[in-house]
Amino acid sequence: MGKLHIKKGDIVVVNAGTSKGQEGKVLEVFPEKQRAIVEGVNMVSKHTKPNAENPQGGILKKEAPIHISNLNLKDPSTGKATRIGRREGENGKLVRYSKKSGEEIK
């Protein structure tokens, strides 16, 4: 399956779907399903019965997973969506870099 281009904690831009143009922080990544949960993106209404933590019950808004093909990393220097590449860093490890600005990510 290979590595994904996004990691938990990245700031991403949605480039397709109903949430197109929105930005958010990646909260969780599911590599086996090729999906990620992004803060404030792809919100769905979940109907819940009354329980101990939610005695009232009702409708909760929560984030649903979104396919990673619809996400692009936000460029650290320009603030726009960018693709990423991998290259060897100064200590011999692979580092991610922005294809737009050439800048290293983290």
mmCIF file of C-alpha atoms in Angstrom:
data_model
loop_
_atom_site.group_PDB
_atom_site.id
_atom_site.type_symbol
_atom_site.label_atom_id
_atom_site.label_comp_id
_atom_site.label_asym_id
_atom_site.label_seq_id
_atom_site.Cartn_x
_atom_site.Cartn_y
_atom_site.Cartn_z
ATOM 1 C CA MET A 1 0.000 0.000 0.000
ATOM 2 C CA GLY A 2 2.899 2.417 0.611
ATOM 3 C CA LYS A 3 3.236 5.614 2.581
ATOM 4 C CA LEU A 4 0.645 8.353 2.644
ATOM 5 C CA HIS A 5 1.447 11.974 1.818
ATOM 6 C CA ILE A 6 -0.232 13.283 4.981
ATOM 7 C CA LYS A 7 0.406 12.668 8.658
ATOM 8 C CA LYS A 8 -1.456 13.369 11.888
ATOM 9 C CA GLY A 9 -0.991 17.039 12.814
ATOM 10 C CA ASP A 10 -0.566 18.329 9.231
ATOM 11 C CA ILE A 11 -2.524 21.352 8.044
ATOM 12 C CA VAL A 12 -4.341 20.332 4.859
ATOM 13 C CA VAL A 13 -6.579 21.913 2.192
ATOM 14 C CA VAL A 14 -9.554 19.999 0.746
ATOM 15 C CA ASN A 15 -9.404 20.067 -3.062
ATOM 16 C CA ALA A 16 -12.583 18.132 -3.952
ATOM 17 C CA GLY A 17 -16.029 17.254 -2.647
ATOM 18 C CA THR A 18 -18.591 19.182 -0.617
ATOM 19 C CA SER A 19 -15.923 20.573 1.737
ATOM 20 C CA LYS A 20 -13.773 21.913 -1.143
ATOM 21 C CA GLY A 21 -11.582 24.872 -0.177
ATOM 22 C CA GLN A 22 -11.744 24.232 3.569
ATOM 23 C CA GLU A 23 -8.620 23.931 5.678
ATOM 24 C CA GLY A 24 -8.012 22.004 8.858
ATOM 25 C CA LYS A 25 -5.658 19.982 10.991
ATOM 26 C CA VAL A 26 -5.454 16.206 10.476
ATOM 27 C CA LEU A 27 -6.732 14.553 13.678
ATOM 28 C CA GLU A 28 -6.421 10.900 12.679
ATOM 29 C CA VAL A 29 -5.232 8.870 9.679
ATOM 30 C CA PHE A 30 -6.511 5.428 8.613
ATOM 31 C CA PRO A 31 -3.839 4.088 6.198
ATOM 32 C CA GLU A 32 -5.648 0.804 5.522
ATOM 33 C CA LYS A 33 -8.766 2.687 4.329
ATOM 34 C CA GLN A 34 -6.808 5.581 2.729
ATOM 35 C CA ARG A 35 -8.859 8.059 4.771
ATOM 36 C CA ALA A 36 -8.256 10.809 7.315
ATOM 37 C CA ILE A 37 -10.323 12.829 9.788
ATOM 38 C CA VAL A 38 -9.753 16.573 9.403
ATOM 39 C CA GLU A 39 -10.829 19.104 12.030
ATOM 40 C CA GLY A 40 -14.031 20.931 10.986
ATOM 41 C CA VAL A 41 -14.210 19.251 7.549
ATOM 42 C CA ASN A 42 -16.840 16.789 6.215
ATOM 43 C CA MET A 43 -19.203 17.329 9.160
ATOM 44 C CA VAL A 44 -22.074 14.872 9.533
ATOM 45 C CA SER A 45 -25.091 14.754 11.857
ATOM 46 C CA LYS A 46 -25.108 11.757 14.171
ATOM 47 C CA HIS A 47 -28.334 10.883 15.967
ATOM 48 C CA THR A 48 -27.647 9.612 19.479
ATOM 49 C CA LYS A 49 -29.826 8.026 22.122
ATOM 50 C CA PRO A 50 -29.615 9.425 25.649
ATOM 51 C CA ASN A 51 -26.687 7.854 27.533
ATOM 52 C CA ALA A 52 -24.449 8.559 30.531
ATOM 53 C CA GLU A 53 -22.177 11.061 28.800
ATOM 54 C CA ASN A 54 -25.017 12.672 26.831
ATOM 55 C CA PRO A 55 -28.174 12.439 29.007
ATOM 56 C CA GLN A 56 -30.190 14.602 26.596
ATOM 57 C CA GLY A 57 -29.442 12.566 23.458
ATOM 58 C CA GLY A 58 -30.214 14.329 20.180
ATOM 59 C CA ILE A 59 -28.187 15.221 17.094
ATOM 60 C CA LEU A 60 -24.417 15.647 17.322
ATOM 61 C CA LYS A 61 -22.219 17.205 14.638
ATOM 62 C CA LYS A 62 -18.964 15.334 14.094
ATOM 63 C CA GLU A 63 -16.233 14.933 11.498
ATOM 64 C CA ALA A 64 -16.432 11.977 9.130
ATOM 65 C CA PRO A 65 -13.360 10.470 7.427
ATOM 66 C CA ILE A 66 -12.453 11.950 4.040
ATOM 67 C CA HIS A 67 -10.427 10.196 1.330
ATOM 68 C CA ILE A 68 -6.784 11.299 1.273
ATOM 69 C CA SER A 69 -6.869 11.829 -2.510
ATOM 70 C CA ASN A 70 -9.090 14.843 -1.781
ATOM 71 C CA LEU A 71 -6.494 16.413 0.533
ATOM 72 C CA ASN A 72 -3.396 18.473 -0.241
ATOM 73 C CA LEU A 73 -0.811 19.687 2.241
ATOM 74 C CA LYS A 74 -0.764 23.430 2.899
ATOM 75 C CA ASP A 75 2.554 24.965 1.802
ATOM 76 C CA PRO A 76 4.388 26.365 4.863
ATOM 77 C CA SER A 77 5.674 29.445 2.993
ATOM 78 C CA THR A 78 2.895 30.397 0.519
ATOM 79 C CA GLY A 79 -0.123 29.076 2.431
ATOM 80 C CA LYS A 80 -1.557 27.425 -0.703
ATOM 81 C CA ALA A 81 -2.186 23.749 -1.443
ATOM 82 C CA THR A 82 0.867 21.855 -2.637
ATOM 83 C CA ARG A 83 1.904 18.359 -3.587
ATOM 84 C CA ILE A 84 4.761 16.820 -1.653
ATOM 85 C CA GLY A 85 7.894 14.947 -2.567
ATOM 86 C CA ARG A 86 10.454 13.002 -0.550
ATOM 87 C CA ARG A 87 14.207 13.506 -0.598
ATOM 88 C CA GLU A 88 17.161 12.709 1.597
ATOM 89 C CA GLY A 89 17.744 15.253 4.348
ATOM 90 C CA GLU A 90 21.055 16.376 5.813
ATOM 91 C CA ASN A 91 21.150 13.454 8.280
ATOM 92 C CA GLY A 92 20.422 10.782 5.646
ATOM 93 C CA LYS A 93 16.724 10.374 6.522
ATOM 94 C CA LEU A 94 13.879 10.925 4.069
ATOM 95 C CA VAL A 95 12.169 14.281 4.550
ATOM 96 C CA ARG A 96 9.009 15.626 2.939
ATOM 97 C CA TYR A 97 9.252 18.828 0.902
ATOM 98 C CA SER A 98 6.813 21.118 -0.879
ATOM 99 C CA LYS A 99 6.811 20.776 -4.679
ATOM 100 C CA LYS A 100 5.728 24.435 -5.020
ATOM 101 C CA SER A 101 8.348 26.172 -2.882
ATOM 102 C CA GLY A 102 10.900 23.387 -2.439
ATOM 103 C CA GLU A 103 10.768 24.049 1.310
ATOM 104 C CA GLU A 104 11.140 21.196 3.799
ATOM 105 C CA ILE A 105 8.029 20.261 5.788
ATOM 106 C CA LYS A 106 8.691 20.154 9.563
#
